[in-house]
Amino acid sequence: MSRYIKRIPDIGKRLEKKSLFLFGPRQTGKSSYIKHQLAEPRLSWTLLDNELYRDLSIRPSLLRNTLRAKGINNGVVVLDEIQRLPDLLNEVHMLIEESDVHFLLTGSSARKLKKKGVNLLGGRASRLNFHPLAWPEIKDSGASLDMIFKSGLLPSAFSGDDYESFLSDYVGLYVKEEIEAEREVRNLPPFWEFLRIAAKESGEITNYENTARDVGISGVSVREWYRILVDTLIGFEILPYRKTKIRKPNASSKFYLFDVGVTRKLQRLSAIEEGTAEFGRYFENYIAMEIRSYLDYSGLDNEGLSYWHAQSGQEADFIIKEKVAVEVKATRRVSSRDLKGLKALMEEGLMEKYILVCREDYPQLLDNGILILPYKDFLSDLWAGRIT
């Protein structure tokens, strides 16, 4: 049985101001957070309860009438898995207008809401993305990169007794409940192969035509399947930074899966061996997860995360808020070759900081201004707000 790990976001404070959409992939810990860290709500319903789901589908006014019967006209009301019943948001909208109730609306996918054309309450509710465990939540656990790459950072996998079984079940449940049950894909066997390839290429510049050829489907279908992964929150895109003039930038996006443990399971790898190209890719994916979580939890615009890749080959893995260039190398000893991308970007004169994240033992500031940071130092500085 997994132990509860205290999470970073202060959702209660956000709910004091207005209602909140809390979106996150399954098993990131939304329900556990509500149980352990949120003051007891006035009412809490989950739309995974099929009887309740059926009743609300027939009579959305049941929500209003229940609140009235219980005398609830203020405080917090939780509606879990709201994406299952988008039409209920019309009722929520009216209740927000007519009372002082603040709703916490949780979901594992925003796709169904988008397809139904729901306006997410027209600004009457803010949005927070919930992520796997982040550095401040695990830094005292003593977990090595090897362990993080094996278990991933979903709470039940990271702190549980059998992460292999958990991750196997997780992947199957995702396909069954997010893809098959919602009829997102007609032919599942090619989709399984697509998932495996998406995991193998996590962190690479997306090439839809190559993936389509490998899976045996059309490029149009591949683009739509990648969009499904993003909308169901188990993948995310990073757009290219295109403001450089000296070297022409690449215009394609990069795609990452949301958790390294799920990525490993989809690739059917037993371990990620140090010194291999896969280890470097997982290291980069892990840093991407941390930067993305930090931007979300800090209330910064996640669209402020991009990457730079010149058509001549030089690159910087991440550009944060168009101010900080970050290159990620899994090496324990940085060489001049590892600095080529940052040096090329420095010629543009567009960034305030240039950082290489690695596994060296000590931080170093080079004569040219590039800062070399061991990954733990980088993560500590990132979450302390010293990077951005």
Coordinates of N, CA, C and O in Angstrom, one line a residue, residues 105-248:
L105 N -13.8 21.3 -9.9 CA -14.3 20.4 -11.0 C -13.0 19.7 -11.5 O -12.2 20.2 -12.1
T106 N -12.9 18.4 -11.2 CA -11.8 17.6 -11.5 C -12.0 16.7 -12.7 O -13.2 16.3 -13.0
G107 N -11.0 16.4 -13.4 CA -11.1 15.6 -14.6 C -9.8 15.0 -15.1 O -8.7 15.6 -14.8
S108 N -9.8 13.9 -15.8 CA -8.6 13.3 -16.3 C -8.5 13.5 -17.8 O -7.6 13.0 -18.4
S109 N -9.4 14.4 -18.4 CA -9.3 14.7 -19.8 C -10.1 15.9 -20.1 O -11.2 16.1 -19.5
A110 N -9.5 16.8 -20.9 CA -10.3 18.0 -21.3 C -10.9 17.7 -22.7 O -11.6 18.6 -23.3
R111 N -10.7 16.6 -23.3 CA -11.0 16.3 -24.7 C -12.5 16.4 -24.9 O -13.0 17.0 -25.8
K112 N -13.3 15.7 -24.1 CA -14.7 15.6 -24.2 C -15.3 17.0 -24.1 O -16.3 17.3 -24.7
L113 N -14.8 17.8 -23.1 CA -15.3 19.1 -22.9 C -15.1 20.0 -24.2 O -15.9 20.7 -24.6
K114 N -13.9 19.8 -24.8 CA -13.6 20.6 -26.0 C -14.5 20.1 -27.2 O -15.0 21.0 -27.9
K115 N -14.7 18.8 -27.3 CA -15.5 18.3 -28.4 C -17.0 18.8 -28.3 O -17.7 19.0 -29.3
K116 N -17.4 19.0 -27.0 CA -18.8 19.4 -26.8 C -18.9 21.0 -26.9 O -20.0 21.5 -26.9
G117 N -17.8 21.6 -27.1 CA -17.8 23.1 -27.3 C -18.1 23.8 -26.0 O -18.5 24.9 -26.0
V118 N -17.8 23.2 -24.8 CA -18.0 23.8 -23.5 C -17.0 25.0 -23.4 O -15.8 24.9 -23.7
N119 N -17.5 26.1 -22.9 CA -16.6 27.3 -22.7 C -15.9 27.3 -21.4 O -15.3 28.4 -21.1
L120 N -15.9 26.3 -20.6 CA -15.2 26.2 -19.3 C -15.7 27.4 -18.4 O -14.9 28.0 -17.8
L121 N -17.0 27.7 -18.5 CA -17.6 28.6 -17.6 C -17.2 30.1 -17.9 O -17.4 30.9 -17.0
G122 N -16.7 30.4 -19.0 CA -16.5 31.7 -19.4 C -15.7 32.6 -18.5 O -16.0 33.7 -18.2
G123 N -14.6 31.9 -17.9 CA -13.7 32.7 -17.0 C -14.2 32.7 -15.6 O -13.5 33.3 -14.7
R124 N -15.3 32.1 -15.3 CA -15.8 32.0 -13.9 C -15.1 31.0 -13.1 O -15.3 30.9 -11.9
A125 N -14.2 30.2 -13.7 CA -13.4 29.2 -13.0 C -12.0 29.3 -13.6 O -11.8 29.4 -14.8
S126 N -11.0 29.2 -12.7 CA -9.6 29.2 -13.2 C -9.3 27.7 -13.5 O -10.1 26.8 -13.3
R127 N -8.1 27.5 -13.9 CA -7.6 26.1 -14.3 C -6.3 25.8 -13.7 O -5.4 26.7 -13.7
L128 N -6.1 24.6 -13.2 CA -4.8 24.1 -12.7 C -4.6 22.7 -13.2 O -5.5 21.9 -13.1
N129 N -3.4 22.5 -13.8 CA -3.1 21.1 -14.2 C -2.3 20.4 -13.1 O -1.4 21.0 -12.5
F130 N -2.7 19.2 -12.8 CA -2.1 18.4 -11.7 C -1.1 17.4 -12.3 O -1.5 16.8 -13.3
H131 N 0.1 17.3 -11.8 CA 1.1 16.6 -12.4 C 1.6 15.4 -11.5 O 1.2 15.3 -10.3
P132 N 2.4 14.5 -12.1 CA 3.0 13.5 -11.2 C 3.9 14.2 -10.2 O 4.1 15.4 -10.2
L133 N 4.4 13.4 -9.3 CA 5.2 14.0 -8.2 C 6.4 14.9 -8.7 O 7.0 14.5 -9.7
A134 N 6.6 16.0 -8.1 CA 7.7 16.9 -8.5 C 8.8 16.9 -7.5 O 8.7 16.4 -6.4
W135 N 9.9 17.5 -7.8 CA 11.2 17.5 -7.0 C 10.9 17.9 -5.6 O 11.4 17.1 -4.7
P136 N 10.3 19.0 -5.2 CA 10.1 19.3 -3.8 C 9.4 18.2 -3.0 O 9.5 18.1 -1.8
E137 N 8.6 17.4 -3.7 CA 7.8 16.4 -3.1 C 8.6 15.1 -2.8 O 8.2 14.2 -2.0
I138 N 9.7 14.9 -3.6 CA 10.4 13.6 -3.4 C 11.9 13.8 -3.1 O 12.6 12.9 -2.9
K139 N 12.3 15.1 -3.0 CA 13.8 15.3 -2.8 C 14.4 14.7 -1.6 O 15.6 14.3 -1.5
D140 N 13.6 14.5 -0.5 CA 14.1 13.8 0.7 C 13.9 12.3 0.7 O 14.2 11.7 1.7
S141 N 13.4 11.8 -0.4 CA 13.2 10.3 -0.5 C 14.4 9.5 -0.8 O 14.5 8.3 -0.5
G142 N 15.5 10.2 -1.3 CA 16.7 9.5 -1.6 C 16.6 8.7 -2.9 O 17.5 7.9 -3.3
A143 N 15.5 8.9 -3.7 CA 15.3 8.2 -5.0 C 16.4 8.6 -6.0 O 16.7 9.8 -6.2
S144 N 17.0 7.6 -6.6 CA 18.0 7.8 -7.6 C 17.3 8.0 -9.0 O 16.1 7.7 -9.1
L145 N 18.0 8.5 -10.0 CA 17.5 8.6 -11.3 C 17.1 7.3 -11.8 O 16.0 7.1 -12.5
D146 N 17.9 6.3 -11.5 CA 17.5 4.9 -12.0 C 16.2 4.5 -11.4 O 15.3 3.9 -12.2
M147 N 15.9 4.8 -10.2 CA 14.6 4.4 -9.6 C 13.5 5.3 -10.2 O 12.4 4.7 -10.4
I148 N 13.7 6.5 -10.4 CA 12.7 7.4 -10.9 C 12.3 6.9 -12.3 O 11.2 6.9 -12.7
F149 N 13.3 6.5 -13.1 CA 13.1 6.1 -14.5 C 12.3 4.7 -14.5 O 11.5 4.5 -15.4
K150 N 12.5 3.9 -13.5 CA 11.8 2.6 -13.4 C 10.4 2.8 -12.9 O 9.4 2.3 -13.6
S151 N 10.2 3.5 -11.8 CA 8.8 3.6 -11.2 C 8.0 4.7 -11.8 O 6.8 4.7 -11.8
G152 N 8.7 5.7 -12.3 CA 8.0 6.9 -12.7 C 7.6 7.7 -11.5 O 8.0 7.4 -10.3
L153 N 6.8 8.7 -11.6 CA 6.4 9.6 -10.5 C 4.9 9.7 -10.3 O 4.5 10.7 -9.6
L154 N 4.2 8.8 -10.8 CA 2.8 8.7 -10.3 C 2.8 8.2 -8.9 O 3.6 7.3 -8.5
P155 N 2.1 8.8 -7.9 CA 2.3 8.5 -6.5 C 2.2 7.1 -6.1 O 3.0 6.6 -5.4
S156 N 1.2 6.3 -6.7 CA 1.1 4.9 -6.3 C 2.2 4.1 -6.8 O 2.5 3.0 -6.2
A157 N 2.8 4.4 -7.9 CA 3.9 3.7 -8.5 C 5.2 4.0 -7.7 O 6.0 3.2 -7.3
F158 N 5.4 5.3 -7.5 CA 6.7 5.8 -6.8 C 6.8 5.3 -5.4 O 7.8 4.9 -4.9
S159 N 5.7 5.3 -4.6 CA 5.7 4.9 -3.2 C 5.1 3.6 -2.9 O 4.9 3.2 -1.8
G160 N 4.6 2.9 -4.0 CA 4.0 1.6 -3.8 C 5.0 0.4 -3.8 O 6.2 0.6 -3.9
D161 N 4.5 -0.8 -3.6 CA 5.3 -2.0 -3.4 C 5.6 -2.7 -4.8 O 6.6 -3.4 -4.9
D162 N 4.7 -2.5 -5.8 CA 4.9 -3.2 -7.0 C 4.6 -2.2 -8.2 O 3.5 -2.3 -8.8
Y163 N 5.6 -1.4 -8.6 CA 5.3 -0.4 -9.6 C 5.2 -1.1 -11.0 O 4.5 -0.5 -11.8
E164 N 5.8 -2.2 -11.2 CA 5.7 -2.9 -12.5 C 4.2 -3.3 -12.8 O 3.7 -3.0 -13.9
S165 N 3.6 -3.9 -11.8 CA 2.2 -4.3 -12.0 C 1.3 -3.0 -12.1 O 0.4 -3.0 -13.0
F166 N 1.6 -2.0 -11.3 CA 0.8 -0.8 -11.4 C 0.9 -0.2 -12.7 O -0.2 0.2 -13.3
L167 N 2.1 -0.1 -13.3 CA 2.2 0.6 -14.6 C 1.6 -0.2 -15.7 O 1.0 0.4 -16.6
S168 N 1.7 -1.5 -15.6 CA 1.0 -2.4 -16.6 C -0.5 -2.1 -16.6 O -1.1 -2.0 -17.7
D169 N -1.1 -2.1 -15.4 CA -2.5 -1.9 -15.3 C -2.9 -0.5 -15.7 O -3.9 -0.3 -16.3
Y170 N -2.0 0.5 -15.4 CA -2.3 1.9 -15.8 C -2.4 2.0 -17.3 O -3.3 2.7 -17.8
V171 N -1.5 1.5 -18.0 CA -1.5 1.6 -19.5 C -2.8 1.0 -20.0 O -3.4 1.5 -20.9
G172 N -3.1 -0.2 -19.6 CA -4.3 -0.9 -20.0 C -5.6 -0.1 -19.7 O -6.5 0.0 -20.5
L173 N -5.6 0.5 -18.5 CA -6.8 1.2 -18.1 C -6.9 2.5 -18.9 O -8.1 2.9 -19.2
Y174 N -5.8 3.1 -19.2 CA -5.9 4.3 -20.0 C -6.5 4.0 -21.4 O -7.4 4.7 -21.8
V175 N -6.1 3.0 -22.0 CA -6.6 2.6 -23.4 C -8.1 2.2 -23.3 O -8.9 2.6 -24.1
K176 N -8.4 1.5 -22.2 CA -9.8 1.0 -22.1 C -10.8 2.2 -21.8 O -11.8 2.3 -22.4
E177 N -10.4 3.1 -20.8 CA -11.3 4.1 -20.4 C -11.3 5.4 -21.1 O -12.3 6.1 -21.2
E178 N -10.1 5.8 -21.6 CA -10.0 7.1 -22.3 C -10.1 6.9 -23.8 O -10.5 7.8 -24.5
I179 N -9.7 5.7 -24.3 CA -9.7 5.6 -25.8 C -10.9 4.7 -26.3 O -11.7 5.1 -27.0
E180 N -10.9 3.5 -25.7 CA -12.0 2.5 -26.2 C -13.4 2.9 -25.7 O -14.3 3.0 -26.5
A181 N -13.5 3.3 -24.4 CA -14.9 3.6 -23.9 C -15.4 4.9 -24.6 O -16.6 5.0 -24.8
E182 N -14.5 5.8 -24.9 CA -15.0 7.1 -25.5 C -15.0 7.0 -27.1 O -15.3 8.0 -27.7
R183 N -14.7 5.8 -27.6 CA -14.7 5.6 -29.0 C -13.9 6.5 -29.8 O -14.2 7.0 -30.9
E184 N -12.7 6.8 -29.2 CA -11.8 7.8 -29.9 C -11.1 7.2 -31.1 O -10.7 7.8 -32.0
V185 N -10.8 5.8 -31.0 CA -10.1 5.2 -32.1 C -10.9 3.9 -32.4 O -11.3 3.1 -31.6
R186 N -11.1 3.7 -33.7 CA -11.9 2.5 -34.2 C -11.1 1.2 -34.1 O -11.6 0.2 -33.8
N187 N -9.8 1.3 -34.5 CA -9.0 0.1 -34.6 C -7.9 0.2 -33.6 O -6.9 0.9 -33.8
L188 N -8.0 -0.6 -32.5 CA -7.1 -0.4 -31.4 C -5.7 -1.0 -31.6 O -4.7 -0.4 -31.1
P189 N -5.5 -2.1 -32.3 CA -4.2 -2.7 -32.5 C -3.2 -1.7 -33.0 O -2.1 -1.5 -32.5
P190 N -3.5 -0.9 -34.1 CA -2.5 0.1 -34.6 C -2.3 1.2 -33.5 O -1.2 1.7 -33.5
F191 N -3.3 1.5 -32.7 CA -3.1 2.5 -31.7 C -2.1 2.1 -30.7 O -1.3 2.9 -30.2
W192 N -2.2 0.8 -30.3 CA -1.2 0.3 -29.4 C 0.2 0.4 -29.9 O 1.2 0.8 -29.2
E193 N 0.4 0.1 -31.2 CA 1.7 0.3 -31.8 C 2.1 1.8 -31.8 O 3.3 2.1 -31.6
F194 N 1.2 2.6 -32.1 CA 1.4 4.1 -32.1 C 1.9 4.5 -30.7 O 2.8 5.3 -30.6
L195 N 1.3 4.0 -29.7 CA 1.7 4.4 -28.3 C 3.1 3.9 -28.0 O 3.9 4.7 -27.4
R196 N 3.5 2.8 -28.5 CA 4.8 2.3 -28.3 C 5.8 3.2 -29.0 O 6.9 3.5 -28.4
I197 N 5.5 3.6 -30.2 CA 6.4 4.5 -31.0 C 6.5 5.9 -30.3 O 7.5 6.5 -30.2
A198 N 5.3 6.4 -29.9 CA 5.3 7.7 -29.2 C 6.2 7.7 -28.0 O 6.9 8.6 -27.7
A199 N 6.2 6.5 -27.3 CA 7.0 6.4 -26.1 C 8.5 6.4 -26.5 O 9.4 7.0 -25.9
K200 N 8.8 5.6 -27.5 CA 10.2 5.5 -28.0 C 10.7 6.8 -28.4 O 11.9 7.1 -28.3
E201 N 9.9 7.6 -29.0 CA 10.3 8.9 -29.6 C 10.0 10.1 -28.7 O 10.1 11.3 -29.1
S202 N 9.6 9.8 -27.4 CA 9.3 10.9 -26.5 C 10.6 11.8 -26.4 O 11.7 11.4 -26.1
G203 N 10.4 13.1 -26.6 CA 11.5 14.1 -26.6 C 12.1 14.4 -27.9 O 12.9 15.3 -28.0
E204 N 11.7 13.7 -28.9 CA 12.2 13.9 -30.3 C 11.3 14.9 -31.0 O 10.1 15.1 -30.7
I205 N 11.8 15.6 -32.0 CA 11.0 16.4 -32.9 C 10.0 15.5 -33.6 O 10.4 14.5 -34.2
T206 N 8.8 15.9 -33.6 CA 7.7 15.0 -34.1 C 7.8 14.9 -35.7 O 7.9 15.9 -36.4
N207 N 7.8 13.7 -36.2 CA 7.8 13.4 -37.6 C 6.5 12.6 -37.9 O 6.6 11.3 -37.7
Y208 N 5.5 13.2 -38.3 CA 4.2 12.5 -38.4 C 4.3 11.5 -39.5 O 3.7 10.3 -39.4
E209 N 4.9 11.8 -40.6 CA 5.0 10.9 -41.8 C 5.7 9.6 -41.4 O 5.3 8.5 -41.8
N210 N 6.9 9.7 -40.7 CA 7.6 8.6 -40.4 C 6.8 7.7 -39.4 O 6.8 6.4 -39.6
T211 N 6.2 8.3 -38.5 CA 5.3 7.5 -37.5 C 4.2 6.8 -38.3 O 3.9 5.6 -38.0
A212 N 3.6 7.5 -39.2 CA 2.5 6.9 -40.0 C 3.0 5.7 -40.8 O 2.3 4.7 -40.8
R213 N 4.1 5.8 -41.3 CA 4.7 4.7 -42.1 C 5.0 3.5 -41.2 O 4.7 2.4 -41.6
D214 N 5.5 3.8 -40.0 CA 5.9 2.7 -39.1 C 4.6 2.0 -38.6 O 4.6 0.8 -38.4
V215 N 3.5 2.8 -38.4 CA 2.3 2.2 -37.8 C 1.4 1.6 -38.9 O 0.7 0.6 -38.7
G216 N 1.5 2.1 -40.1 CA 0.7 1.7 -41.2 C -0.6 2.4 -41.3 O -1.6 1.8 -41.7
I217 N -0.6 3.7 -40.9 CA -1.8 4.5 -41.0 C -1.5 5.8 -41.7 O -0.3 6.0 -42.1
S218 N -2.5 6.6 -41.9 CA -2.3 7.9 -42.6 C -1.6 8.9 -41.7 O -1.8 8.9 -40.4
G219 N -1.0 9.9 -42.3 CA -0.4 11.0 -41.5 C -1.5 11.8 -40.8 O -1.2 12.3 -39.7
V220 N -2.6 11.9 -41.4 CA -3.7 12.6 -40.8 C -4.1 11.9 -39.5 O -4.4 12.6 -38.5
S221 N -4.2 10.6 -39.5 CA -4.6 9.8 -38.3 C -3.5 10.0 -37.2 O -3.9 10.1 -36.0
V222 N -2.3 10.0 -37.6 CA -1.2 10.1 -36.6 C -1.3 11.5 -35.9 O -1.2 11.6 -34.7
R223 N -1.5 12.6 -36.7 CA -1.7 13.9 -36.1 C -2.9 13.9 -35.1 O -2.8 14.5 -34.0
E224 N -4.0 13.2 -35.5 CA -5.1 13.2 -34.6 C -4.8 12.4 -33.3 O -5.2 12.7 -32.2
W225 N -4.1 11.3 -33.5 CA -3.7 10.5 -32.3 C -2.8 11.2 -31.4 O -3.0 11.1 -30.1
Y226 N -1.9 11.9 -31.9 CA -1.0 12.8 -31.0 C -1.9 13.8 -30.3 O -1.7 14.1 -29.1
R227 N -2.9 14.4 -31.0 CA -3.8 15.3 -30.3 C -4.6 14.6 -29.2 O -4.9 15.2 -28.2
I228 N -5.0 13.4 -29.4 CA -5.7 12.6 -28.4 C -4.8 12.5 -27.1 O -5.3 12.7 -26.0
L229 N -3.5 12.2 -27.3 CA -2.6 12.0 -26.2 C -2.5 13.3 -25.4 O -2.5 13.3 -24.2
V230 N -2.5 14.5 -26.1 CA -2.4 15.8 -25.5 C -3.7 16.1 -24.7 O -3.7 16.5 -23.6
D231 N -4.8 15.9 -25.4 CA -6.1 16.2 -24.8 C -6.4 15.3 -23.6 O -7.1 15.7 -22.7
T232 N -6.0 14.1 -23.6 CA -6.2 13.2 -22.5 C -5.1 13.2 -21.5 O -5.0 12.4 -20.5
L233 N -4.2 14.2 -21.7 CA -3.2 14.6 -20.7 C -2.0 13.7 -20.4 O -1.3 13.9 -19.5
I234 N -1.9 12.7 -21.2 CA -0.7 11.8 -21.0 C 0.5 12.2 -21.9 O 1.5 11.5 -21.9
G235 N 0.3 13.2 -22.6 CA 1.4 13.7 -23.4 C 1.3 15.2 -23.6 O 0.3 15.8 -23.3
F236 N 2.4 15.9 -23.9 CA 2.4 17.3 -24.1 C 3.4 17.7 -25.2 O 4.4 17.0 -25.4
E237 N 3.1 18.8 -25.8 CA 3.9 19.3 -26.9 C 4.7 20.5 -26.4 O 4.3 21.3 -25.5
I238 N 5.9 20.7 -27.0 CA 6.7 21.9 -26.7 C 6.9 22.5 -28.1 O 7.5 21.9 -29.0
L239 N 6.5 23.7 -28.3 CA 6.6 24.4 -29.6 C 8.0 25.0 -29.8 O 8.8 25.2 -28.8
P240 N 8.4 25.2 -31.0 CA 9.8 25.7 -31.3 C 9.9 27.2 -31.1 O 8.9 27.9 -31.3
Y241 N 11.1 27.6 -30.6 CA 11.4 29.0 -30.5 C 11.9 29.4 -31.8 O 12.9 28.8 -32.4
R242 N 11.3 30.5 -32.4 CA 11.6 30.8 -33.8 C 12.1 32.2 -34.0 O 12.0 32.7 -35.1
K243 N 12.7 32.9 -33.0 CA 13.1 34.3 -33.1 C 14.5 34.5 -33.5 O 15.0 35.6 -33.6
T244 N 15.3 33.4 -33.7 CA 16.7 33.5 -34.0 C 16.8 34.0 -35.5 O 16.0 33.6 -36.3
K245 N 17.8 34.7 -35.8 CA 18.1 35.3 -37.1 C 19.3 34.7 -37.8 O 19.3 34.5 -39.0
I246 N 20.4 34.5 -37.0 CA 21.6 34.0 -37.6 C 21.5 32.6 -38.1 O 22.0 32.3 -39.2
R247 N 20.8 31.8 -37.3 CA 20.6 30.4 -37.7 C 19.1 30.2 -37.8 O 18.3 30.4 -36.9
K248 N 18.6 29.7 -39.0 CA 17.2 29.4 -39.2 C 16.7 28.3 -38.3 O 17.2 27.2 -38.3

